[in-house]
Coordinates of C-alpha atoms and ligand atoms in Angstrom, one line a residue:
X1 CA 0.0 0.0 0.0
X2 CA 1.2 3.4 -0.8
X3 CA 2.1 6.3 1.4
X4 CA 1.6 9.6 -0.5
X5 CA 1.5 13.3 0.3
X6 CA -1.9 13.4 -1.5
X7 CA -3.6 10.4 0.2
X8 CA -2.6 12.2 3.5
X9 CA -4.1 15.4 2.3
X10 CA -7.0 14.2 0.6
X11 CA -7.8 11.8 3.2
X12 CA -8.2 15.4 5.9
X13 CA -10.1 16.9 3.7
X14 CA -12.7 14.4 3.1
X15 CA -14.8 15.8 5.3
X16 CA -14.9 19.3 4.3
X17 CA -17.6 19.6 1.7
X18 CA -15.7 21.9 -0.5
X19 CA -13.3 20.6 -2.6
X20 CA -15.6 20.1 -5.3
X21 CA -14.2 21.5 -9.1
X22 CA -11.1 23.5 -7.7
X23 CA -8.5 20.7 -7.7
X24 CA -6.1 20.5 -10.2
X25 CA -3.6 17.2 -10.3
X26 CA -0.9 17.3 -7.7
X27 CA 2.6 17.3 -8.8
X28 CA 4.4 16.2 -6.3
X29 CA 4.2 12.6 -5.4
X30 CA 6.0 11.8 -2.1
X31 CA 6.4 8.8 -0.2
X32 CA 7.0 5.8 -1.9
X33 CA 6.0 2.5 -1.2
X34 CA 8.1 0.5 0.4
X35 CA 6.4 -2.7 2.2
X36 CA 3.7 -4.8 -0.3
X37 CA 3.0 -7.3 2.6
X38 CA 2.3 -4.4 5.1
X39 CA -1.7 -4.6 6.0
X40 CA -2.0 -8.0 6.3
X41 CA -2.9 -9.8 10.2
X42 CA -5.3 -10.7 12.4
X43 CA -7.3 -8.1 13.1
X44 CA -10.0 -8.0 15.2
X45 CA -11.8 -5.0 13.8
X46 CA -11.5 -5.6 9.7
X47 CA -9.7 -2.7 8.5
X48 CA -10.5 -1.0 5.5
X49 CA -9.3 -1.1 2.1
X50 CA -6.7 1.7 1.7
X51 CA -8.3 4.0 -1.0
X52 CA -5.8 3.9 -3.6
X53 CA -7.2 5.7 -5.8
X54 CA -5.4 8.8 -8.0
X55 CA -6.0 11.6 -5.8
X56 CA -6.1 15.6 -6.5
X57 CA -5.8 17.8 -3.9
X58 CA -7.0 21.3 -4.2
X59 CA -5.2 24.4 -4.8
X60 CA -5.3 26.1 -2.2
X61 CA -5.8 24.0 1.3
X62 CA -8.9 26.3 3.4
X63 CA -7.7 28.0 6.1
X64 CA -8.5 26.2 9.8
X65 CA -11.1 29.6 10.2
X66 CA -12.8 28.1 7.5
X67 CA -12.5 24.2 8.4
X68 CA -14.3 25.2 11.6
X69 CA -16.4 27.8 11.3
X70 CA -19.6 26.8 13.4
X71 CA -17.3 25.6 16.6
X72 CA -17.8 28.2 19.5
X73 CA -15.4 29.5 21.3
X74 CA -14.6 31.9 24.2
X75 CA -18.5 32.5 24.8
X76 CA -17.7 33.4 28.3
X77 CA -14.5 35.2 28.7
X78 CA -12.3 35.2 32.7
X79 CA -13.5 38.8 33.1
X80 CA -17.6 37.9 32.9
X81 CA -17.5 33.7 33.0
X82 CA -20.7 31.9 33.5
X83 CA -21.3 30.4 36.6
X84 CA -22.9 27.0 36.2
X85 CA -24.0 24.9 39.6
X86 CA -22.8 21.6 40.4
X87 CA -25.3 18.9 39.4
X88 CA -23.2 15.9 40.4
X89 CA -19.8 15.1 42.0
X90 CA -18.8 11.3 42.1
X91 CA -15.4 9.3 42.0
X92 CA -14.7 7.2 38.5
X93 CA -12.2 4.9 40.6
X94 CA -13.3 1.5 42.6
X95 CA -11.8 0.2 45.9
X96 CA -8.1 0.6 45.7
X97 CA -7.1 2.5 43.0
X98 CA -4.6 5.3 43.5
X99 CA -5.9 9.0 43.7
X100 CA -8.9 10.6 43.1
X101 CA -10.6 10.6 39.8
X102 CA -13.8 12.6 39.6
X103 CA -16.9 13.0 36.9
X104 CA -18.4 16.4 37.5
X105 CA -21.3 17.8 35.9
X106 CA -22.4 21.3 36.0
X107 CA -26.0 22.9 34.7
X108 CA -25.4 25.2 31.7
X109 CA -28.9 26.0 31.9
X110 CA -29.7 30.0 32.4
X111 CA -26.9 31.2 30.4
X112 CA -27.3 34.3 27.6
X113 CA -26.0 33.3 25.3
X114 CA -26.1 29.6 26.1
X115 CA -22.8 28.1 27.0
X116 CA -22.5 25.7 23.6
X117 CA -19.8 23.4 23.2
X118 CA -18.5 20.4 20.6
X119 CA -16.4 16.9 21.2
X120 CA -13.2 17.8 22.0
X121 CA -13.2 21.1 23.1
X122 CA -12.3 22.0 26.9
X123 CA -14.0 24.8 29.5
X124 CA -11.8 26.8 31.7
X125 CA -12.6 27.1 35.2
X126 CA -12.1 29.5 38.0
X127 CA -11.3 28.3 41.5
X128 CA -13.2 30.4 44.1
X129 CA -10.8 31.9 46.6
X130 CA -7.4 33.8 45.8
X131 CA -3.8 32.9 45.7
X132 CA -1.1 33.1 48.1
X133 CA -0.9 37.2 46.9
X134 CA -4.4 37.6 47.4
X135 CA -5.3 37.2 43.4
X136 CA -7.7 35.8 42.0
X137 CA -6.8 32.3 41.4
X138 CA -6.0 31.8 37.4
X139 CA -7.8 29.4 34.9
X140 CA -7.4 25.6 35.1
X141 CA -8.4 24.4 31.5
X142 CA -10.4 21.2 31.5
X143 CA -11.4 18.6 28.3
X144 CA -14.7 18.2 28.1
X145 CA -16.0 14.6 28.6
X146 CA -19.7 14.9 27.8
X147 CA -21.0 15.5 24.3
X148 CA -22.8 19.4 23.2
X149 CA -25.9 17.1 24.6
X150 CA -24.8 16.3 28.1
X151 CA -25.3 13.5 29.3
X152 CA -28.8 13.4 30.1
X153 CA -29.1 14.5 26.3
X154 CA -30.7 17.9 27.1
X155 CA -27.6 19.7 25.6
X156 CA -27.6 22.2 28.8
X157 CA -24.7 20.2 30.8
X158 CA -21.4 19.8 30.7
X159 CA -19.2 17.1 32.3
X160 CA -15.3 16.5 33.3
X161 CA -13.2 14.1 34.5
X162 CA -10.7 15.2 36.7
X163 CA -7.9 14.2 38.9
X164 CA -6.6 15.6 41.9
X165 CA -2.9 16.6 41.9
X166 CA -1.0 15.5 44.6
X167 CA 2.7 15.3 45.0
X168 CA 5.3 15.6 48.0
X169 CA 7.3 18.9 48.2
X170 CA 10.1 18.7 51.7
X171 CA 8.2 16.5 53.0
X172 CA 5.0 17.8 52.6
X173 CA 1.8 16.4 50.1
X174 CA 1.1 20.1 48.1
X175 CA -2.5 19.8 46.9
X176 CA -3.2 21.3 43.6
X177 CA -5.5 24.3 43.7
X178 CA -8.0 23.6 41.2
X179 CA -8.3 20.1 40.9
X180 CA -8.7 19.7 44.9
X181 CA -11.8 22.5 44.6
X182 CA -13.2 20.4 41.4
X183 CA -13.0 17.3 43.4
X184 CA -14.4 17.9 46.7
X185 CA -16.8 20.8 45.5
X186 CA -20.5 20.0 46.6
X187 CA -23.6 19.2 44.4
X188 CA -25.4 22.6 43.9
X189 CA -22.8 25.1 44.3
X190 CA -21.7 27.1 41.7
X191 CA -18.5 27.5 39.7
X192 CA -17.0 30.1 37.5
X193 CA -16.9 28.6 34.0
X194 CA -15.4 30.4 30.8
X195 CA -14.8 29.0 27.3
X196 CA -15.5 26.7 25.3
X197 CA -12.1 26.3 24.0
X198 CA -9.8 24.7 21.5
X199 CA -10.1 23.2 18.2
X200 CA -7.4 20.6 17.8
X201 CA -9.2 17.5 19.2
X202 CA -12.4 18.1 16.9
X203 CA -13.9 15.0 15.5
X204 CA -14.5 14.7 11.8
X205 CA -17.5 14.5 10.1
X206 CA -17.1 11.4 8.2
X207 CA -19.5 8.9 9.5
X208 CA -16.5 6.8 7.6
X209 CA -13.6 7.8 9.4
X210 CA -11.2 5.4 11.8
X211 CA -10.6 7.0 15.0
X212 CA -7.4 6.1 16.9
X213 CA -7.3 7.1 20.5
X214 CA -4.2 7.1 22.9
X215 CA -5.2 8.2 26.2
X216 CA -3.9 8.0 30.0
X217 CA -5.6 8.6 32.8
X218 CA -7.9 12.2 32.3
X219 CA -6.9 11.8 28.8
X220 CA -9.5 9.5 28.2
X221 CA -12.0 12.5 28.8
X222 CA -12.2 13.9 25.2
X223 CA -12.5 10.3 24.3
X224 CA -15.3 9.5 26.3
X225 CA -17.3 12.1 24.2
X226 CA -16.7 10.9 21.1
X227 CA -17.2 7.0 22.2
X228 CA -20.6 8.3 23.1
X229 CA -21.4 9.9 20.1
X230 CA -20.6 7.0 18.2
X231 CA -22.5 4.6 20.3
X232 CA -24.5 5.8 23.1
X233 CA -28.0 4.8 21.3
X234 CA -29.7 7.8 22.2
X235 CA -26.4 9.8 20.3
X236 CA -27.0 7.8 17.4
X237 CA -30.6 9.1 17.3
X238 CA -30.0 12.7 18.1
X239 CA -27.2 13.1 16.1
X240 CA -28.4 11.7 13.0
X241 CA -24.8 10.8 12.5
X242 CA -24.3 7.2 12.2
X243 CA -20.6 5.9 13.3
X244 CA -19.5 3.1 10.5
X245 CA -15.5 3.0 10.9
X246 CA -13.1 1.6 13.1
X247 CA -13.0 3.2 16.7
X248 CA -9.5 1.6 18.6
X249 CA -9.1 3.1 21.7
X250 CA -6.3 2.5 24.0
X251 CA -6.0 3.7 27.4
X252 CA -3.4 3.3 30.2
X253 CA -4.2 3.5 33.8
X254 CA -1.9 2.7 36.9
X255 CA -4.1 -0.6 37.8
X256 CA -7.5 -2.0 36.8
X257 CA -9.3 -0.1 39.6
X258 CA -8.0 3.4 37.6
X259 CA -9.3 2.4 34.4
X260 CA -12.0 5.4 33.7
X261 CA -15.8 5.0 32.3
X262 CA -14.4 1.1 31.2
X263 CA -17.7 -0.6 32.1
X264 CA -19.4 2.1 28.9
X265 CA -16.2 1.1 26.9
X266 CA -16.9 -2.8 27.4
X267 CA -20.4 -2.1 26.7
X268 CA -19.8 -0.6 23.4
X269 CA -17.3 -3.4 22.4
X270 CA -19.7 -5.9 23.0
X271 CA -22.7 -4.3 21.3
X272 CA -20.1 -2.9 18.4
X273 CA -17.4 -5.6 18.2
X274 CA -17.2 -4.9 14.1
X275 CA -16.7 -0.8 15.1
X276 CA -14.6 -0.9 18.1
X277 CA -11.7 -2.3 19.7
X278 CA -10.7 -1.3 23.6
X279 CA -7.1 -2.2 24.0
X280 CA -5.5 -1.4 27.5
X281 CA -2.1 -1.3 29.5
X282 CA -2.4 -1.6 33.1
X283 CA 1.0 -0.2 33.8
X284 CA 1.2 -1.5 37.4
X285 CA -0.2 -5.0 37.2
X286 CA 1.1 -5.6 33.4
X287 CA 4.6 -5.5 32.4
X288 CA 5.5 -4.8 29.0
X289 CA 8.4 -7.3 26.5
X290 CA 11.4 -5.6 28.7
X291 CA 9.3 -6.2 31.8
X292 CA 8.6 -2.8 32.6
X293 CA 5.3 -1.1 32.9
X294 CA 3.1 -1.4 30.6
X295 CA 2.6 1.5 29.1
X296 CA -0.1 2.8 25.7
X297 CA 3.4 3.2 23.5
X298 CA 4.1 -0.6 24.5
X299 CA 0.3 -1.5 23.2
X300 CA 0.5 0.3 20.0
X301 CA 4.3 -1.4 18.9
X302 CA 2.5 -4.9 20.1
X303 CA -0.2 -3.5 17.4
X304 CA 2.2 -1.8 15.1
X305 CA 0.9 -3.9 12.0
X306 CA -2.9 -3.5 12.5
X307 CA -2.3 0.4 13.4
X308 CA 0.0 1.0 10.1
X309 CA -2.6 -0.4 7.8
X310 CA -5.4 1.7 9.3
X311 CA -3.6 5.0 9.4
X312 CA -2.7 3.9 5.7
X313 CA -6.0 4.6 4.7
X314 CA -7.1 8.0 4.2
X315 CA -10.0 8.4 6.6
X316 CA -8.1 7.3 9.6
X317 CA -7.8 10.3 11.9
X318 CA -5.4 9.9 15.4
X319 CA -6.0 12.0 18.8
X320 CA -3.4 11.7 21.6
X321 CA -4.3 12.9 24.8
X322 CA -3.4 12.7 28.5
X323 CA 0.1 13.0 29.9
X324 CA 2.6 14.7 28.1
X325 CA 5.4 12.6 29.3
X326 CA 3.9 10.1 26.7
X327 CA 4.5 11.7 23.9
X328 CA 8.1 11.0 23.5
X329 CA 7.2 7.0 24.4
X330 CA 4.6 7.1 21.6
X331 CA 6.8 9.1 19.1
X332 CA 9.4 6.4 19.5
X333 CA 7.0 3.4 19.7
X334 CA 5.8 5.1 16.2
X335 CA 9.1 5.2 14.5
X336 CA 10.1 2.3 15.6
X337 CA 6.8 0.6 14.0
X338 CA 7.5 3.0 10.7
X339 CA 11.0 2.2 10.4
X340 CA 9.6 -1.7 9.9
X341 CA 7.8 -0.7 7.2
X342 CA 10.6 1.6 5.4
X343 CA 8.5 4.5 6.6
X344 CA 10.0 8.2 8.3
X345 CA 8.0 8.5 10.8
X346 CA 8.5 12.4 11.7
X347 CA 8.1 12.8 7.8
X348 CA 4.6 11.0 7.8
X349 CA 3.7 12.3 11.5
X350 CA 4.0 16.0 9.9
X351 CA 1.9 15.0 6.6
X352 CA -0.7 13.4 9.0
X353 CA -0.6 16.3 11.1
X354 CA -1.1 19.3 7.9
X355 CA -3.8 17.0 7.3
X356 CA -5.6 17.3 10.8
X357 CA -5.3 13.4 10.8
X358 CA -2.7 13.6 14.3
X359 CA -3.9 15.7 17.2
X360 CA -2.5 16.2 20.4
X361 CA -3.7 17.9 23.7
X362 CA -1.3 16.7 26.4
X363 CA -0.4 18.6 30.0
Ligands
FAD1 P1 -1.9 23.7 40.7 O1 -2.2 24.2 42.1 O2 -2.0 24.7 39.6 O3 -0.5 23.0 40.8 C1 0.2 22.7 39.6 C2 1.6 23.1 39.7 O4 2.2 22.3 40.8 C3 2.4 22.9 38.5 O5 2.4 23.9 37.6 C4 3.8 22.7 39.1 O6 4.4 23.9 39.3 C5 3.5 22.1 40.5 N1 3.7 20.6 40.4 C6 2.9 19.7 39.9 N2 3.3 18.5 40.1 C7 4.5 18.6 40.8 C8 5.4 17.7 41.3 N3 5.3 16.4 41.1 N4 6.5 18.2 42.0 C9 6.6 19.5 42.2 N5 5.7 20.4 41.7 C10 4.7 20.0 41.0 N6 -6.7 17.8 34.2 C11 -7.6 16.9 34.5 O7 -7.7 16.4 35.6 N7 -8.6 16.5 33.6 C12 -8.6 17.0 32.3 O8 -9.5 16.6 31.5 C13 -7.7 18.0 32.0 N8 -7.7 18.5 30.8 C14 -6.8 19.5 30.4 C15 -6.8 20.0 29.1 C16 -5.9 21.0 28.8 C17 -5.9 21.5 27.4 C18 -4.9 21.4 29.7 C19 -3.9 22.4 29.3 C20 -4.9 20.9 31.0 C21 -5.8 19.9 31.4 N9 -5.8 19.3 32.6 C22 -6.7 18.4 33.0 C23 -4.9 19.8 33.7 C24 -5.5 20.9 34.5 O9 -5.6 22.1 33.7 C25 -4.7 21.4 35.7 O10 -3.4 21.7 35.3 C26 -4.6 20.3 36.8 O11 -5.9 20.0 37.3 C27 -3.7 20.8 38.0 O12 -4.3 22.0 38.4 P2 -4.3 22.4 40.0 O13 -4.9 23.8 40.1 O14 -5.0 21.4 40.7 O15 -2.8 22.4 40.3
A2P2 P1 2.5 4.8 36.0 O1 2.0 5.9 36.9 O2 2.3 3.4 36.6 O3 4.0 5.0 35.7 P2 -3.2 8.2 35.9 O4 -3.4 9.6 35.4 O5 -4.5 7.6 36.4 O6 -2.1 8.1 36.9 O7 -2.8 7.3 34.7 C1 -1.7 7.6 33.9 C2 -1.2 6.4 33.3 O8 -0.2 6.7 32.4 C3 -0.6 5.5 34.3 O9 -0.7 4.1 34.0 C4 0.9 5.8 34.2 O10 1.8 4.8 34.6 C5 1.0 6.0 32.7 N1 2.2 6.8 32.4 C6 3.1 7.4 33.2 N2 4.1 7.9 32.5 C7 3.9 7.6 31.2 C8 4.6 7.8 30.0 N3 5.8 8.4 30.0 N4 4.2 7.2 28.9 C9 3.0 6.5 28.9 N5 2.3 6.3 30.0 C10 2.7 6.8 31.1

């Protein structure tokens, strides 16, 4: 199967209704093929065909204004943000898992202009109280782990997952500021919300598309969204927006107790075994080839085949999120897994990326 500059770009654009009479045949042809046997294994989620097709791309690439024009943003601003009350406060973790992992839903309800928000966008939020100089505290950014309906479908909530930071300083566990608020705030009070924000983690619009998530821990968050969309039932009806590719998620969590929202995740893999594929590492109870943790980056070289021949094809679209420590780990796991198939992996990394088909929101 061929890698070329134009399959990565055409394969972005697919769902951007405009291409239509302005392309003219592209000149440059890239990447050359180098592995024949490449696609071939024992997947457990059929991959698609590799389109393979001569592709044109268009003269002039629209400008990311353009790609997303009807996503809000910055509806409620840190001077004037909208203060939604909590609805529900409850821990995502079971009997001994380590920390505190919280789903938090607050009422949108009441807000003019109505606080409206898409899969994979993120809310700021305002601690109450002031910093050690008496400031106001500053914005926490959070991804969003609901869908723009909520998740009691009335599209007037919005819901996070969020873990507390803790860590030792001379002796001494230092709580973190926002996440500590988020995670022992009480049902009904209310909280300073701005945004929504960002536009790199947007899904696309191809019912088509294959969506490949890496995730750890809060990472899974944006995730969680767009696993709903596809398969939540009640989604599927609202949305009018019918999920037909490949969804492989694959999250890490420190043990078993830690994995986030799994029971939905197994739910959807056994009512959509052709559409999705859950593949974890449980870093602290699975050890990885070199008997180490087990980490995403060890899952996706285990995978490497199955992974290469999806994000062959054209509609496969990737979303990294979660710690940033893990991007080096999965940068390396990738070119390690490229160089096996001939393939420069920061070359094809940037091509995926021009082509919104490699997004990243790490912290
Ligand atoms: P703070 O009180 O602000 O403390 C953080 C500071 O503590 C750090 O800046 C650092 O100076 C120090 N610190 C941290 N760890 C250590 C250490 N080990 N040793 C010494 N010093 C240390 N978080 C989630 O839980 N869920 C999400 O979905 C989520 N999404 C995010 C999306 C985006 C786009 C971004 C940018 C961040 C996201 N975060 C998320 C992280 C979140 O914004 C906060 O950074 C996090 O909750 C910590 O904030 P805090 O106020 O509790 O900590
Ligand atoms: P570990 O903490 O065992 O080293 P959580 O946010 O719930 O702690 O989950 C984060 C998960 O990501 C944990 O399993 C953690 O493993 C793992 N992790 C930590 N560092 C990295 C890294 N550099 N690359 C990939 N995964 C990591």
């Amino acid at each position: 199967m061929a890698y070329s500059e134009t399959t990565v770009i055409a394969g972005g654009l697919a769902h951007i209704p405009i291409v239509i009479g302005l392309f003219r045949v592209i000149e440059n042809f890239v990447l050359q093929r180098t592995d024949s046997q490449g696609s071939s294994g024992s997947s457990t989620i059929p991959t698609s065909e590799p389109e393979k097709t001569q592709v044109s791309t268009p003269t002039k690439l629209p400008s990311k204004k353009q790609a997303h024009q009807n996503v809000p943003v910055n509806t409620y601003k840190p001077k004037a943000p909208f203060e939604g009350k909590v609805l529900e406060n409850y821990s995502l973790l079971k009997e001994d898992a380590i920390g505190r992992v919280n789903h938090i839903t607050f009422d949108l309800s009441g807000g003019n202009p109505q606080l409206k928000y898409v899969e994979g966008q993120s809310i700021g939020i305002i601690p109450a109280g002031e910093d050690a100089k008496g400031k106001p505290h500053k914005i926490r950014l959070y991804s969003i782990a609901s869908t723009r309906h909520g998740d009691n479908m009335q599209g007037k909530t919005v819901s996070l997952c969020v873990r507390q930071l803790q860590y030792e300083k001379d002796g001494q566990t230092i709580d973190g500021v926002c996440s500590t608020y988020l995670c022992d705030i009480a049902k009904g009070e209310k909280v300073k919300i701005t945004g929504p924000v960002g536009k790199e983690m947007l899904l696309p619009d191809d019912e088509e598309a294959n969506v490949i998530m890496l995730a750890t821990g809060t990472g899974i968050a944006p995730m969680r969204a767009y696993l709903r969309k596809m398969f939540e039932p009640q989604e599927r009806k609202k949305n009018n927006w019918n999920f037909r590719g490949k969804a492989w998620l694959f999250m890490g969590a420190p043990k078993t107790a830690n994995l986030l929202y799994d029971e939905d995740f197994e739910n959807y893999k056994s009512k959509f075994p052709e559409n999705f594929r859950y593949t974890k590492a449980i870093s602290r109870e699975q050890q990885n080839a070199k008997g180490g943790r087990m980490y995403i980056q060890d899952r996706v070289l285990e995978n490497s085949e199955e992974l290469f021949a999806l994000i062959e094809n054209p509609k496969t679209y990737i979303y990294l999120c979660g710690l940033k420590g893990m991007e080096p780990g999965i940068d390396e796991a990738m070119t390690t897994a490229a160089a096996a198939k001939g393939i420069n992996w920061s070359e094809l990394r940037l091509k995926l990326k021009k082509a919104k088909r490699w997004n990243v929101e790490t912290y």
